Every structure is written in C-alpha cells, then in structure tokens.
Tab-separated table of C-alpha atoms in Angstrom:
chain	number	residue	atom	x	y	z
A	26	UNK	CA	-191.015	117.355	-54.212
A	27	UNK	CA	-189.200	116.631	-57.690
A	28	UNK	CA	-188.974	112.665	-58.036
A	29	UNK	CA	-184.778	112.454	-57.872
A	30	UNK	CA	-185.324	114.089	-54.113
A	31	UNK	CA	-188.242	111.353	-53.003
A	32	UNK	CA	-186.706	108.875	-50.442
A	33	UNK	CA	-188.119	105.911	-52.279
A	34	UNK	CA	-186.535	107.460	-55.336
A	35	UNK	CA	-182.834	107.740	-53.545
A	36	UNK	CA	-183.299	104.670	-51.919
A	37	UNK	CA	-183.731	102.713	-55.240
A	38	UNK	CA	-180.890	104.189	-56.814
A	39	UNK	CA	-178.364	103.557	-53.971
A	40	UNK	CA	-179.552	100.054	-54.430
A	41	UNK	CA	-179.487	99.637	-57.592
A	42	UNK	CA	-175.924	101.197	-58.377
A	43	UNK	CA	-174.530	98.805	-55.275
A	44	UNK	CA	-175.843	95.617	-56.772
A	45	UNK	CA	-174.814	97.306	-60.257
A	46	UNK	CA	-171.378	96.603	-60.010
A	47	UNK	CA	-170.237	93.392	-62.021
A	48	UNK	CA	-168.711	92.410	-59.514
A	49	UNK	CA	-171.255	92.741	-56.689
A	50	UNK	CA	-173.740	91.486	-59.155
A	51	UNK	CA	-171.971	88.443	-59.640
A	52	UNK	CA	-172.443	87.866	-55.788
A	53	UNK	CA	-176.288	86.844	-56.233
A	54	UNK	CA	-176.174	83.805	-58.522
A	55	UNK	CA	-173.332	82.886	-56.500
A	56	UNK	CA	-174.538	82.990	-53.213
A	57	UNK	CA	-177.855	81.214	-54.627
A	58	UNK	CA	-175.921	78.400	-55.977
A	59	UNK	CA	-173.300	77.917	-53.308
A	60	UNK	CA	-175.543	79.095	-50.190
A	61	UNK	CA	-173.720	80.767	-47.527
A	62	UNK	CA	-169.737	81.643	-48.126
A	63	UNK	CA	-166.826	83.365	-46.032
A	64	UNK	CA	-164.853	86.290	-47.216
A	65	UNK	CA	-162.219	83.811	-48.351
A	66	UNK	CA	-164.464	81.636	-50.360
A	67	UNK	CA	-165.992	84.799	-52.358
A	68	UNK	CA	-162.398	86.045	-53.221
A	69	UNK	CA	-161.302	82.904	-54.459
A	70	UNK	CA	-164.559	82.119	-56.698
A	71	UNK	CA	-164.220	85.718	-58.100
A	72	UNK	CA	-160.233	86.226	-58.274
A	73	UNK	CA	-159.882	88.712	-55.985
A	74	UNK	CA	-158.108	89.816	-53.427
A	75	UNK	CA	-159.724	89.192	-49.993
A	76	UNK	CA	-160.041	92.822	-49.193
A	77	UNK	CA	-161.696	93.773	-52.199
A	78	UNK	CA	-163.922	90.780	-51.601
A	79	UNK	CA	-164.561	91.597	-47.936
A	80	UNK	CA	-165.219	95.775	-49.398
A	81	UNK	CA	-167.640	94.649	-51.732
A	82	UNK	CA	-169.590	92.015	-49.231
A	83	UNK	CA	-169.485	95.046	-46.759
A	84	UNK	CA	-171.342	97.011	-48.886
A	85	UNK	CA	-173.865	94.745	-49.970
A	86	UNK	CA	-174.339	94.105	-46.303
A	87	UNK	CA	-174.721	97.859	-45.624
A	88	UNK	CA	-178.014	97.995	-47.931
A	89	UNK	CA	-179.400	94.999	-46.993
A	90	UNK	CA	-178.403	92.959	-50.074
A	91	UNK	CA	-177.019	90.554	-48.167
A	92	UNK	CA	-177.033	88.903	-44.576
A	93	UNK	CA	-173.471	88.185	-42.518
A	94	UNK	CA	-173.563	86.145	-39.021
A	95	UNK	CA	-170.058	85.009	-37.251
A	96	UNK	CA	-169.752	81.198	-36.644
A	97	UNK	CA	-166.496	80.566	-34.802
A	98	UNK	CA	-163.521	82.765	-35.964
A	99	UNK	CA	-165.408	83.431	-39.538
A	100	UNK	CA	-167.970	85.777	-40.831
A	101	UNK	CA	-170.460	84.304	-43.301
A	102	UNK	CA	-172.868	85.839	-45.908
A	103	UNK	CA	-175.649	84.743	-47.739
A	104	UNK	CA	-178.617	86.480	-49.647
A	105	UNK	CA	-180.918	88.376	-47.576
A	106	UNK	CA	-183.916	86.733	-47.371
A	107	UNK	CA	-186.031	90.456	-48.735
A	108	UNK	CA	-183.596	90.701	-51.653
A	109	UNK	CA	-186.399	89.957	-54.364
A	110	UNK	CA	-188.899	91.656	-52.654
A	111	UNK	CA	-186.273	95.052	-52.520
A	112	UNK	CA	-184.796	94.623	-56.187
A	113	UNK	CA	-188.617	94.836	-57.237
A	114	UNK	CA	-189.635	97.859	-55.008
A	115	UNK	CA	-186.598	99.228	-56.322
A	116	UNK	CA	-187.600	98.599	-59.868
A	117	UNK	CA	-190.706	99.462	-59.455
A	118	UNK	CA	-189.872	103.151	-57.789
A	119	UNK	CA	-187.726	104.050	-61.242
A	120	UNK	CA	-190.545	102.672	-63.281
A	121	UNK	CA	-192.943	105.095	-62.027
A	122	UNK	CA	-190.380	107.893	-62.242
C-alpha cells in the first residue's frame, strides 16, 4: 500500500494541516497560558470575529486537538488531554514516511 493512502498517514496529514493554520496554531499556547476560554474570549484575544473563531475552534474539536463542554449558556474550550501524544504520533508517522 502506498504510504500516502495508509490511514495513519492521512490522519497525521489532516491533524497537522488543521493545526498548521496560523490562527489555529496560536490557540494551543493561548489555552496553555490562559486555560479554558469561550469562543468570545478566543475571538477577542485573536482579534477576529466570533464566527471565525467558532469555525477555528470547531475544526480543532473535530480532530481532537481541543475539547469542549457546555457550562450554563456558554461553551468552553481547552486543549485536549492527549494533544501532545497525538502531535508526537503525527510527527512520527511523517518521519517514517
């Protein structure tokens, strides 16, 4: 099976492509520094519209980079507990080729 069709390779590419966006890449250190935040908090800190922040956050949640939960009327986000492990695994898959 060619490397680029292997499921682990495709997953690694999707993971890295998603976090490779400049705005989404900035989210990880932001959450590490400030802890859980709402979409409005993220939009304010990044200086972008709340709809754009929501799209970035949802993409990160879909690939498992961020976790989300509802508290009262708001949704909060933070770095997923296994982010470091998933980043290391994606990097390893690409190094192996």
